[in-house]
Amino acid sequence: MERSVGSRLQTLFQQLEKIGGKQARNQTSTEDLQTIRYVTSKIHQILNSQEKTHRDTVLKNSGWVDLILATLKNTSDRTVLLNSIQILAEMLGKTREFYLGESRHKISFTKQ
């Protein structure tokens, strides 16, 4: 794996973990929410645009998977929810459509 992508993922997950503690205690500011949106978007972008080894790296780090699940559990923000669901779907390497509210979103759930 490229060191730059691996270290970028590590930095993003560290940012998410730092803010995640505030989020669990309902102390998330607007700035924190914007950061969570950015971080989850970037993680999804990396996993979506990189090769399978990067997805496997995230899957092997159970702390990162737990962090995405905790983010999904502790947020009510639609953008963060979608980003988190898409990250999990990308890690599974599959595609499928789902509905969140009245909007339809496509997520990958095809076997690779």
CSV table of N, CA and C in Angstrom, one decimal, residues 3-65:
chain,number,residue,atom,x,y,z
A,3,ARG,N,2.3,4.5,1.1
A,3,ARG,CA,2.4,5.1,2.4
A,3,ARG,C,1.6,6.4,2.5
A,4,SER,N,1.5,7.2,1.5
A,4,SER,CA,0.8,8.4,1.6
A,4,SER,C,-0.7,8.2,1.8
A,5,VAL,N,-1.3,7.2,1.1
A,5,VAL,CA,-2.7,6.9,1.3
A,5,VAL,C,-3.0,6.3,2.7
A,6,GLY,N,-2.1,5.3,3.1
A,6,GLY,CA,-2.2,4.7,4.4
A,6,GLY,C,-2.1,5.8,5.5
A,7,SER,N,-1.2,6.7,5.4
A,7,SER,CA,-1.0,7.7,6.5
A,7,SER,C,-2.2,8.7,6.4
A,8,ARG,N,-2.7,8.9,5.2
A,8,ARG,CA,-3.8,9.8,5.0
A,8,ARG,C,-5.1,9.2,5.7
A,9,LEU,N,-5.3,8.0,5.5
A,9,LEU,CA,-6.4,7.3,6.1
A,9,LEU,C,-6.2,7.3,7.7
A,10,GLN,N,-5.0,7.1,8.1
A,10,GLN,CA,-4.8,7.1,9.6
A,10,GLN,C,-5.1,8.4,10.2
A,11,THR,N,-4.6,9.5,9.5
A,11,THR,CA,-4.9,10.9,10.0
A,11,THR,C,-6.4,11.1,10.0
A,12,LEU,N,-7.1,10.7,9.0
A,12,LEU,CA,-8.6,11.0,8.9
A,12,LEU,C,-9.3,10.2,10.0
A,13,PHE,N,-8.9,9.0,10.3
A,13,PHE,CA,-9.5,8.2,11.4
A,13,PHE,C,-9.2,8.8,12.7
A,14,GLN,N,-8.0,9.4,12.9
A,14,GLN,CA,-7.6,10.0,14.1
A,14,GLN,C,-8.5,11.3,14.4
A,15,GLN,N,-8.7,12.0,13.3
A,15,GLN,CA,-9.6,13.2,13.4
A,15,GLN,C,-11.0,12.8,13.8
A,16,LEU,N,-11.5,11.8,13.2
A,16,LEU,CA,-12.8,11.3,13.5
A,16,LEU,C,-12.9,10.8,14.9
A,17,GLU,N,-11.9,10.1,15.4
A,17,GLU,CA,-11.9,9.6,16.7
A,17,GLU,C,-11.9,10.8,17.8
A,18,LYS,N,-11.1,11.8,17.5
A,18,LYS,CA,-11.0,12.9,18.4
A,18,LYS,C,-12.3,13.6,18.5
A,19,ILE,N,-13.0,13.8,17.4
A,19,ILE,CA,-14.3,14.5,17.4
A,19,ILE,C,-15.4,13.6,17.9
A,20,GLY,N,-15.3,12.3,17.7
A,20,GLY,CA,-16.3,11.3,18.0
A,20,GLY,C,-16.6,11.3,19.5
A,21,GLY,N,-15.6,11.5,20.4
A,21,GLY,CA,-15.9,11.6,21.8
A,21,GLY,C,-16.8,12.7,22.2
A,22,LYS,N,-16.6,13.9,21.5
A,22,LYS,CA,-17.5,15.0,21.8
A,22,LYS,C,-18.9,14.7,21.3
A,23,GLN,N,-19.0,14.0,20.1
A,23,GLN,CA,-20.2,13.7,19.5
A,23,GLN,C,-21.0,12.7,20.4
A,24,ALA,N,-20.4,11.8,21.0
A,24,ALA,CA,-21.1,10.8,21.9
A,24,ALA,C,-21.6,11.5,23.1
A,25,ARG,N,-21.0,12.6,23.5
A,25,ARG,CA,-21.4,13.3,24.7
A,25,ARG,C,-22.3,14.5,24.3
A,26,ASN,N,-22.8,14.5,23.1
A,26,ASN,CA,-23.7,15.6,22.5
A,26,ASN,C,-23.1,17.0,22.7
A,27,GLN,N,-21.8,17.1,22.5
A,27,GLN,CA,-21.1,18.4,22.6
A,27,GLN,C,-20.6,18.8,21.2
A,28,THR,N,-21.1,18.3,20.2
A,28,THR,CA,-20.7,18.6,18.8
A,28,THR,C,-21.1,20.0,18.4
A,29,SER,N,-20.1,20.8,18.0
A,29,SER,CA,-20.4,22.2,17.5
A,29,SER,C,-20.6,22.1,16.0
A,30,THR,N,-21.0,23.2,15.5
A,30,THR,CA,-21.2,23.3,14.0
A,30,THR,C,-19.9,23.0,13.3
A,31,GLU,N,-18.8,23.6,13.8
A,31,GLU,CA,-17.5,23.3,13.2
A,31,GLU,C,-17.1,21.9,13.3
A,32,ASP,N,-17.4,21.2,14.4
A,32,ASP,CA,-17.1,19.8,14.5
A,32,ASP,C,-18.0,19.0,13.5
A,33,LEU,N,-19.2,19.3,13.4
A,33,LEU,CA,-20.1,18.6,12.4
A,33,LEU,C,-19.5,18.8,11.0
A,34,GLN,N,-19.1,20.0,10.6
A,34,GLN,CA,-18.5,20.2,9.3
A,34,GLN,C,-17.2,19.3,9.1
A,35,THR,N,-16.5,19.2,10.2
A,35,THR,CA,-15.2,18.4,10.1
A,35,THR,C,-15.6,16.9,10.0
A,36,ILE,N,-16.6,16.5,10.7
A,36,ILE,CA,-17.1,15.1,10.6
A,36,ILE,C,-17.6,14.8,9.2
A,37,ARG,N,-18.3,15.7,8.6
A,37,ARG,CA,-18.8,15.6,7.2
A,37,ARG,C,-17.6,15.5,6.3
A,38,TYR,N,-16.6,16.4,6.4
A,38,TYR,CA,-15.4,16.4,5.6
A,38,TYR,C,-14.7,15.1,5.7
A,39,VAL,N,-14.4,14.7,6.9
A,39,VAL,CA,-13.6,13.5,7.2
A,39,VAL,C,-14.3,12.2,6.6
A,40,THR,N,-15.6,12.1,6.9
A,40,THR,CA,-16.2,10.9,6.4
A,40,THR,C,-16.3,10.9,4.8
A,41,SER,N,-16.5,12.1,4.3
A,41,SER,CA,-16.5,12.2,2.8
A,41,SER,C,-15.1,11.8,2.2
A,42,LYS,N,-14.0,12.3,2.8
A,42,LYS,CA,-12.7,12.0,2.4
A,42,LYS,C,-12.4,10.5,2.5
A,43,ILE,N,-12.8,9.9,3.6
A,43,ILE,CA,-12.5,8.4,3.8
A,43,ILE,C,-13.3,7.7,2.7
A,44,HIS,N,-14.5,8.1,2.4
A,44,HIS,CA,-15.3,7.4,1.4
A,44,HIS,C,-14.6,7.6,0.0
A,45,GLN,N,-14.2,8.8,-0.2
A,45,GLN,CA,-13.5,9.1,-1.5
A,45,GLN,C,-12.3,8.2,-1.7
A,46,ILE,N,-11.5,8.1,-0.7
A,46,ILE,CA,-10.2,7.3,-0.8
A,46,ILE,C,-10.6,5.8,-1.0
A,47,LEU,N,-11.5,5.3,-0.3
A,47,LEU,CA,-11.9,3.9,-0.4
A,47,LEU,C,-12.6,3.7,-1.8
A,48,ASN,N,-13.3,4.6,-2.3
A,48,ASN,CA,-14.0,4.5,-3.6
A,48,ASN,C,-13.0,4.6,-4.7
A,49,SER,N,-12.0,5.3,-4.6
A,49,SER,CA,-11.1,5.6,-5.8
A,49,SER,C,-9.8,4.8,-5.7
A,50,GLN,N,-9.6,4.0,-4.7
A,50,GLN,CA,-8.3,3.3,-4.6
A,50,GLN,C,-8.6,1.8,-4.8
A,51,GLU,N,-7.5,1.1,-4.8
A,51,GLU,CA,-7.6,-0.4,-5.1
A,51,GLU,C,-8.1,-1.1,-3.8
A,52,LYS,N,-8.4,-2.4,-4.0
A,52,LYS,CA,-8.9,-3.2,-3.0
A,52,LYS,C,-8.1,-3.3,-1.7
A,53,THR,N,-6.7,-3.2,-1.9
A,53,THR,CA,-5.9,-3.3,-0.7
A,53,THR,C,-6.1,-2.3,0.3
A,54,HIS,N,-6.6,-1.1,-0.1
A,54,HIS,CA,-6.9,0.0,0.8
A,54,HIS,C,-8.1,-0.3,1.6
A,55,ARG,N,-9.1,-0.9,1.0
A,55,ARG,CA,-10.3,-1.3,1.7
A,55,ARG,C,-10.0,-2.4,2.7
A,56,ASP,N,-9.1,-3.4,2.2
A,56,ASP,CA,-8.7,-4.5,3.1
A,56,ASP,C,-8.0,-3.9,4.3
A,57,THR,N,-7.2,-2.9,4.2
A,57,THR,CA,-6.4,-2.3,5.3
A,57,THR,C,-7.4,-1.7,6.3
A,58,VAL,N,-8.4,-1.1,5.9
A,58,VAL,CA,-9.4,-0.5,6.8
A,58,VAL,C,-10.2,-1.7,7.5
A,59,LEU,N,-10.5,-2.7,6.8
A,59,LEU,CA,-11.2,-3.8,7.4
A,59,LEU,C,-10.4,-4.5,8.4
A,60,LYS,N,-9.1,-4.6,8.2
A,60,LYS,CA,-8.2,-5.3,9.1
A,60,LYS,C,-8.0,-4.5,10.4
A,61,ASN,N,-8.3,-3.2,10.4
A,61,ASN,CA,-8.2,-2.4,11.6
A,61,ASN,C,-9.6,-2.3,12.2
A,62,SER,N,-9.9,-3.2,13.1
A,62,SER,CA,-11.2,-3.2,13.7
A,62,SER,C,-11.6,-1.9,14.4
A,63,GLY,N,-10.6,-1.2,14.9
A,63,GLY,CA,-10.8,0.1,15.6
A,63,GLY,C,-11.4,1.1,14.6
A,64,TRP,N,-11.0,1.0,13.4
A,64,TRP,CA,-11.5,2.0,12.4
A,64,TRP,C,-13.0,1.6,12.0
A,65,VAL,N,-13.2,0.3,11.9
A,65,VAL,CA,-14.6,-0.2,11.6
A,65,VAL,C,-15.5,0.2,12.7
